[in-house]
Amino acid sequence: MKAAISLQRRAFYRILLLFSLVFIVVGFVSILAIDGATRHAAKSNLLVRSHVVEQVLNSYLTRAEYEMGYISQDLILGDYRPGTELDMLFSHHEVLFFGGLDFFYIDWAKRKGATDPRARVYTQDNIPELLTKGIINRWVKVSTADGAILLMYKKKLVSKGRILEGYLYGFVSLNNNLTLSSELLDGAKADLISLYDRETGALLLKESKAGFDPSDNVVAVMSDIETPVYSSQYRLSLSKRIPISESILSVWMQVLIFVFLVLLGLYALLMFLIKRLVFMPLSMIAQYPESDQVVYSELQPIQAKSLQYRGFLTAKENRFQLLLESTHSAIIFCDEMAEVEEINQDAIRLFPHYQNSRTVFDFMPISCHKAIQEVLKGGVGVSFELTLSNLNKIYHWRAHSFINENGFRSIVLVGRDTTEERRLSWQLEQLKPSTLDLNQKLEVEVLLSEMTYLSQLPLYSPEGYLQGWISLVLEILESFQTIDNSVEQSSIGKLLSQESTHVMHQLGLDVAIIRIDCPVESGAAIVALDPYLKSLLHLVFMMAVTNAMQEKSITVRFENGMLEIVVSNDMVSRPFFQWVLMIVLKPLGGQSHKLRNNALRIHVPFEWHGKENAVLSSGLVVAWVVNDYSDSDRVQEGLKRLGVTVKVFLSGDDFFMQSASIKQFDAVIVGCDQEMEVQQTITADLEAQYNRTQLPVVWLNTRPVELGDYDVFSVTGCVFDYSLHQALIQSTQRKAIVPALMASQGVSWIIVGGSRVTKAILYAELEQRSIASQWLSDLSGYDSVLPYHSDAVIVLLEPQASSVLLRVQSHYPKVRCLAVQDWPERPEHVALFEISTPYTGEQISALEEFIQCQLLLGDMNE
């Protein structure tokens, strides 16, 4: 019986849902309105601040002009000796360090010009080439070949006697000036400031506050500004993040509360009217007799249908009584208490005293009670026989349970007269012949024939080959004697990999002698595995590897629920395989056909349970390091069929020398047959070079190996498309190897020694400064890192052996060593910059500046 549905409650819920949607829409619209007003006010404020930024920029350039006048006056009045102008200026003028100019250039008329050494911080271009664009007492914008954008100011150097001694050029950097960017950002009171060239649209200056995220709620304005730069017009962009403040939330909450109260009042009024005008009249209908009910025009079809339905029930009841009397079977209907409700005439003839009984248990024999009780509990398919000696009849009864009109389980008993059927069956049993015991004879001759053939194999057969072959035969035969109902599901490709490794290991053969052709689509199919399928694969691999006539190959396809295996064999001279194949295919329901090229095709039907959905990404680049792996062409062909770009390297040295030209490797497959040390060395060098252990490295071996501490993926056994596909699926989940990135990171820091806390602090600071770093516990393994970073800076957090440091200096002369603490035997080439623990951001900034100065001095000396 279906559960009753309340129309009143359903209507109330639907209207409540409608009002809730209205409330949500109004709340969303109010959020948009408040946010729009807030953003408009913020934009107006930013437009006002753009004028302040214009004043700050002009003030900064004015200060730089004052600094130019100060320097030019000092040069004329100081009468410095030629070549010592810069030393004298920097020795007693603090304005050079805290002024507006970033650097300057002195163009003497009668002697060699002098360049401010700070110029190399902003550009590597030749400064004299830029001087032709200068205009006296005017700022002009110039750009260098290395991307620096500068403002240049030209001023005359006139002696006391009004003689022109030369020109002084002052420069202010736009795209690399922290002081100017900071002053403009402070004056703008914004989170991001950008300065563009109005004519070309090029970005000249960009600065933002720490932690600014442009994906947040941000407003931006752009306006033109006026600057004293000759023949240049600029456009200023200001952006500011608008957080959700308490005032905005307060206004929004007031709007929501007002809307909620209005909708709540409307909902209460509407519910009252619906209940009064609709549901109360409906509830009055059931209180009156059918003839006195009030007829509503909307409900008139329902009331007429109810009267029609009552007539249908009366007609069906009459037809049911007619069927009960015409079935020629004894039928008894009972309720949930086993009391008789309906009984036909055939049942009354069997149990004429049923009216004197309260339940069916009172007039049915005790032998039937258990079956009837089982049906009352919900049993299905219950039947029993009842012999009536007084009538000389045998009735076969079937008991069925059903749910009556009150929702309780009831039963119906249907009895059929089977007296004649039982009499005939007794007669047939007397004529039934006795069963014959048929003994099956084991085909011992074919087994002995195969053993004789194996004993005549050449002497170069591997040791233990015959023992392994016998072991596999015993496994196949024992699988048919052991009853194992457990069925597991696995992909065909995974099973091929496991069984090929097992069979080759048992026979002591190299996995490279057999070629498997199994596409990814067939290998990814998931089927139910049982001992018969494993025995079939054992037999197929035995047929392939012992084939002496042609190539040892196996082709596997799975399409439309049919597994097709084509294996090269010489079964004509090997009756053993014919006999075992017939035994194996019988429980699997498979068939075999002989092909013209002495190959055997096997078809076995299987139920398809799904497919592995792993798909390789497009555009993958895979490095294949061959080493001493045999039949490397098979691996290369399989990778190309998978749609990846293959870069082949003959050895580890070949890989490290040539891989720098590749943008990235999504996976590196390292092959190995006997030389396990080479495979381990390549992996260790990659881990040291990229400073991580979870690399997309796959070991490809001809036999099972121990991975040890290396976190790599391993592929053993026969290699085919599915096994390579699964290895690439796993390895490409990891971060790719980017050799080009190691070459483009510039000068790298190699940190040696230090505690975990020290390393954590230093790593965080270097990452914020975008400094590439490598980490070594000591310098004993420098040969695995320095060949790829020959111009690196080695920072010694702990003292190291002097002999090791001297070897590093002799082998890699461009490497610079720096120690943060002194020790008695420190070599002379190891610079010292002492800092105390715990390290702070200021100390690391000072260390970075010291290293940059050392690098700059080293370049100048060269």
XYZ file of N, CA and C in Angstrom, residues 552-644:
279
model
N 58.880 -16.679 -32.084
C 58.116 -16.931 -30.855
C 57.276 -15.687 -30.556
N 56.000 -15.741 -30.915
C 55.143 -14.562 -30.766
C 53.760 -14.983 -30.312
N 53.106 -14.030 -29.601
C 51.730 -14.224 -29.124
C 50.965 -12.944 -29.431
N 49.804 -13.079 -30.061
C 48.922 -11.945 -30.365
C 47.633 -12.118 -29.583
N 47.228 -11.075 -28.840
C 46.035 -11.127 -27.984
C 45.106 -9.985 -28.386
N 43.839 -10.307 -28.617
C 42.810 -9.317 -28.913
C 41.548 -9.671 -28.111
N 40.803 -8.646 -27.682
C 39.532 -8.858 -26.975
C 38.496 -7.920 -27.588
N 37.524 -8.505 -28.301
C 36.489 -7.716 -28.955
C 35.153 -8.431 -28.825
N 34.099 -7.660 -28.481
C 32.720 -8.164 -28.422
C 32.594 -9.412 -27.545
N 33.276 -9.380 -26.390
C 33.162 -10.492 -25.448
C 33.913 -11.745 -25.862
N 34.791 -11.687 -26.843
C 35.531 -12.851 -27.318
C 37.032 -12.569 -27.204
N 37.749 -13.451 -26.503
C 39.197 -13.366 -26.366
C 39.835 -14.188 -27.473
N 40.638 -13.530 -28.298
C 41.311 -14.197 -29.412
C 42.812 -14.210 -29.150
N 43.410 -15.414 -29.207
C 44.850 -15.590 -28.988
C 45.412 -16.317 -30.203
N 46.432 -15.723 -30.829
C 47.138 -16.356 -31.948
C 48.570 -16.591 -31.490
N 48.990 -17.885 -31.505
C 50.308 -18.241 -30.994
C 51.024 -19.089 -32.030
N 52.316 -18.791 -32.241
C 53.134 -19.613 -33.136
C 53.470 -20.923 -32.431
N 53.378 -22.069 -33.172
C 53.556 -23.373 -32.529
C 53.933 -24.401 -33.583
N 54.298 -25.582 -33.117
C 54.538 -26.732 -33.985
C 53.784 -27.932 -33.427
N 52.455 -27.790 -33.322
C 51.620 -28.815 -32.693
C 51.548 -30.100 -33.505
N 51.898 -30.042 -34.798
C 51.805 -31.257 -35.625
C 52.729 -32.342 -35.080
N 53.926 -31.934 -34.655
C 54.879 -32.896 -34.100
C 54.844 -32.955 -32.581
N 53.885 -32.249 -31.962
C 53.806 -32.203 -30.487
C 52.385 -32.581 -30.059
N 52.020 -33.880 -30.044
C 50.641 -34.264 -29.666
C 50.293 -33.904 -28.236
N 51.292 -33.664 -27.402
C 51.000 -33.310 -26.016
C 50.192 -32.008 -25.939
N 50.602 -31.007 -26.738
C 49.894 -29.733 -26.695
C 48.466 -29.871 -27.204
N 48.239 -30.742 -28.197
C 46.877 -30.953 -28.684
C 45.985 -31.531 -27.590
N 46.539 -32.487 -26.854
C 45.745 -33.131 -25.790
C 45.446 -32.154 -24.639
N 46.476 -31.404 -24.176
C 46.264 -30.481 -23.061
C 45.346 -29.324 -23.469
N 45.500 -28.840 -24.721
C 44.652 -27.739 -25.184
C 43.187 -28.163 -25.219
N 42.929 -29.402 -25.612
C 41.545 -29.894 -25.636
C 40.963 -29.930 -24.219
N 41.787 -30.316 -23.236
C 41.317 -30.374 -21.848
C 41.071 -28.963 -21.304
N 41.957 -28.027 -21.642
C 41.841 -26.669 -21.107
C 40.657 -25.935 -21.706
N 40.408 -26.097 -23.014
C 39.345 -25.342 -23.681
C 37.952 -25.866 -23.362
N 37.846 -27.103 -22.919
C 36.513 -27.668 -22.677
C 35.744 -26.925 -21.600
N 36.288 -26.686 -20.377
C 35.506 -25.926 -19.375
C 35.334 -24.457 -19.734
N 36.226 -23.915 -20.573
C 36.104 -22.515 -20.959
C 35.141 -22.300 -22.109
N 34.740 -23.389 -22.788
C 33.851 -23.254 -23.932
C 34.527 -22.634 -25.129
N 35.846 -22.843 -25.284
C 36.587 -22.219 -26.360
C 36.821 -23.153 -27.532
N 37.370 -22.571 -28.611
C 37.664 -23.318 -29.826
C 39.060 -22.941 -30.328
N 39.667 -23.840 -31.094
C 40.975 -23.586 -31.671
C 40.955 -23.939 -33.154
N 41.726 -23.159 -33.954
C 41.788 -23.367 -35.404
C 43.238 -23.260 -35.843
N 43.641 -24.148 -36.736
C 44.983 -24.154 -37.275
C 45.046 -23.216 -38.465
N 46.032 -22.292 -38.474
C 46.207 -21.356 -39.569
C 47.255 -21.876 -40.552
N 47.372 -21.223 -41.706
C 48.264 -21.692 -42.749
C 49.732 -21.536 -42.386
N 50.051 -20.535 -41.578
C 51.458 -20.268 -41.242
C 51.900 -20.999 -39.979
N 51.314 -22.177 -39.750
C 51.635 -23.002 -38.576
C 51.351 -22.276 -37.260
N 50.429 -21.318 -37.302
C 49.996 -20.640 -36.083
C 48.650 -21.213 -35.650
N 48.347 -21.027 -34.390
C 47.105 -21.549 -33.815
C 46.282 -20.383 -33.302
N 45.013 -20.334 -33.712
C 44.100 -19.290 -33.255
C 43.119 -19.896 -32.259
N 43.004 -19.259 -31.100
C 42.147 -19.742 -30.011
C 41.105 -18.669 -29.725
N 39.838 -19.087 -29.662
C 38.734 -18.195 -29.316
C 38.081 -18.692 -28.025
N 37.969 -17.793 -27.051
C 37.346 -18.126 -25.766
C 36.356 -17.017 -25.416
N 35.086 -17.342 -25.172
C 34.115 -16.293 -24.780
C 34.280 -15.916 -23.312
N 34.187 -14.601 -23.027
C 34.286 -14.091 -21.665
C 33.261 -12.985 -21.465
N 32.773 -12.896 -20.240
C 31.857 -11.807 -19.893
C 32.673 -10.555 -19.583
N 32.315 -9.467 -20.255
C 33.041 -8.190 -20.113
C 32.525 -7.459 -18.880
N 33.427 -7.145 -17.928
C 33.045 -6.485 -16.665
C 33.462 -5.022 -16.599
N 33.922 -4.448 -17.652
C 34.334 -3.040 -17.605
C 35.661 -2.854 -18.323
N 36.178 -1.659 -18.207
C 37.413 -1.293 -18.876
C 38.145 -0.252 -18.061
N 39.465 -0.389 -18.006
C 40.278 0.622 -17.326
C 40.254 1.912 -18.146
N 39.927 3.024 -17.461
C 39.687 4.284 -18.157
C 40.908 5.198 -18.212
N 42.072 4.719 -17.804
C 43.254 5.580 -17.796
C 43.681 5.876 -19.234
N 43.861 7.168 -19.535
C 44.230 7.613 -20.892
C 45.452 8.518 -20.775
N 46.412 8.322 -21.666
C 47.610 9.158 -21.675
C 47.287 10.548 -22.216
N 47.933 11.549 -21.650
C 47.775 12.906 -22.151
C 48.488 13.049 -23.489
N 48.045 14.013 -24.264
C 48.658 14.237 -25.569
C 49.928 15.073 -25.415
N 50.836 14.902 -26.384
C 52.060 15.695 -26.396
C 53.100 15.280 -25.380
N 53.085 14.029 -24.896
C 54.066 13.592 -23.908
C 55.421 13.360 -24.578
N 56.476 13.679 -23.840
C 57.852 13.454 -24.298
C 58.503 12.476 -23.320
N 59.022 11.359 -23.845
C 59.580 10.280 -23.021
C 61.030 10.067 -23.436
N 61.909 9.980 -22.438
C 63.321 9.668 -22.674
C 63.529 8.160 -22.492
N 64.142 7.503 -23.470
C 64.406 6.061 -23.422
C 65.927 5.874 -23.369
N 66.418 5.553 -22.142
C 67.843 5.332 -21.903
C 68.084 3.833 -22.017
N 68.785 3.388 -23.077
C 68.860 1.974 -23.430
C 69.783 1.219 -22.481
N 71.030 1.716 -22.264
C 72.065 0.990 -21.499
C 72.316 -0.368 -22.159
N 72.253 -1.471 -21.377
C 72.516 -2.798 -21.945
C 71.232 -3.598 -22.150
N 70.070 -2.920 -22.257
C 68.794 -3.624 -22.447
C 68.740 -4.204 -23.866
N 68.387 -5.482 -23.970
C 68.330 -6.155 -25.270
C 67.010 -5.843 -25.977
N 67.073 -5.817 -27.303
C 65.902 -5.555 -28.154
C 65.248 -4.231 -27.775
N 66.059 -3.171 -27.793
C 65.536 -1.849 -27.431
C 64.583 -1.308 -28.484
N 64.695 -1.799 -29.739
C 63.792 -1.311 -30.791
C 62.341 -1.648 -30.482
N 62.113 -2.773 -29.802
C 60.740 -3.145 -29.460
C 60.122 -2.114 -28.515
N 60.904 -1.636 -27.560
C 60.412 -0.621 -26.626
C 60.132 0.682 -27.362
N 61.045 1.074 -28.248
C 60.874 2.327 -28.989
C 59.634 2.264 -29.886
N 59.400 1.136 -30.559
C 58.215 0.995 -31.408
C 56.942 1.033 -30.583
N 56.953 0.378 -29.396
C 55.767 0.401 -28.547
C 55.431 1.797 -28.060
N 56.450 2.578 -27.691
C 56.202 3.949 -27.242
C 55.639 4.808 -28.366
N 56.112 4.614 -29.576
C 55.588 5.392 -30.698
C 54.137 5.028 -30.981
N 53.800 3.742 -30.819
C 52.385 3.359 -31.013
C 51.483 3.991 -29.972
N 52.013 4.299 -28.792
C 51.221 4.946 -27.748
C 51.041 6.439 -28.001
N 51.685 6.995 -29.044
C 51.482 8.388 -29.397
C 52.358 9.368 -28.647
N 53.463 8.909 -28.074
C 54.352 9.812 -27.348
C 55.591 10.090 -28.199
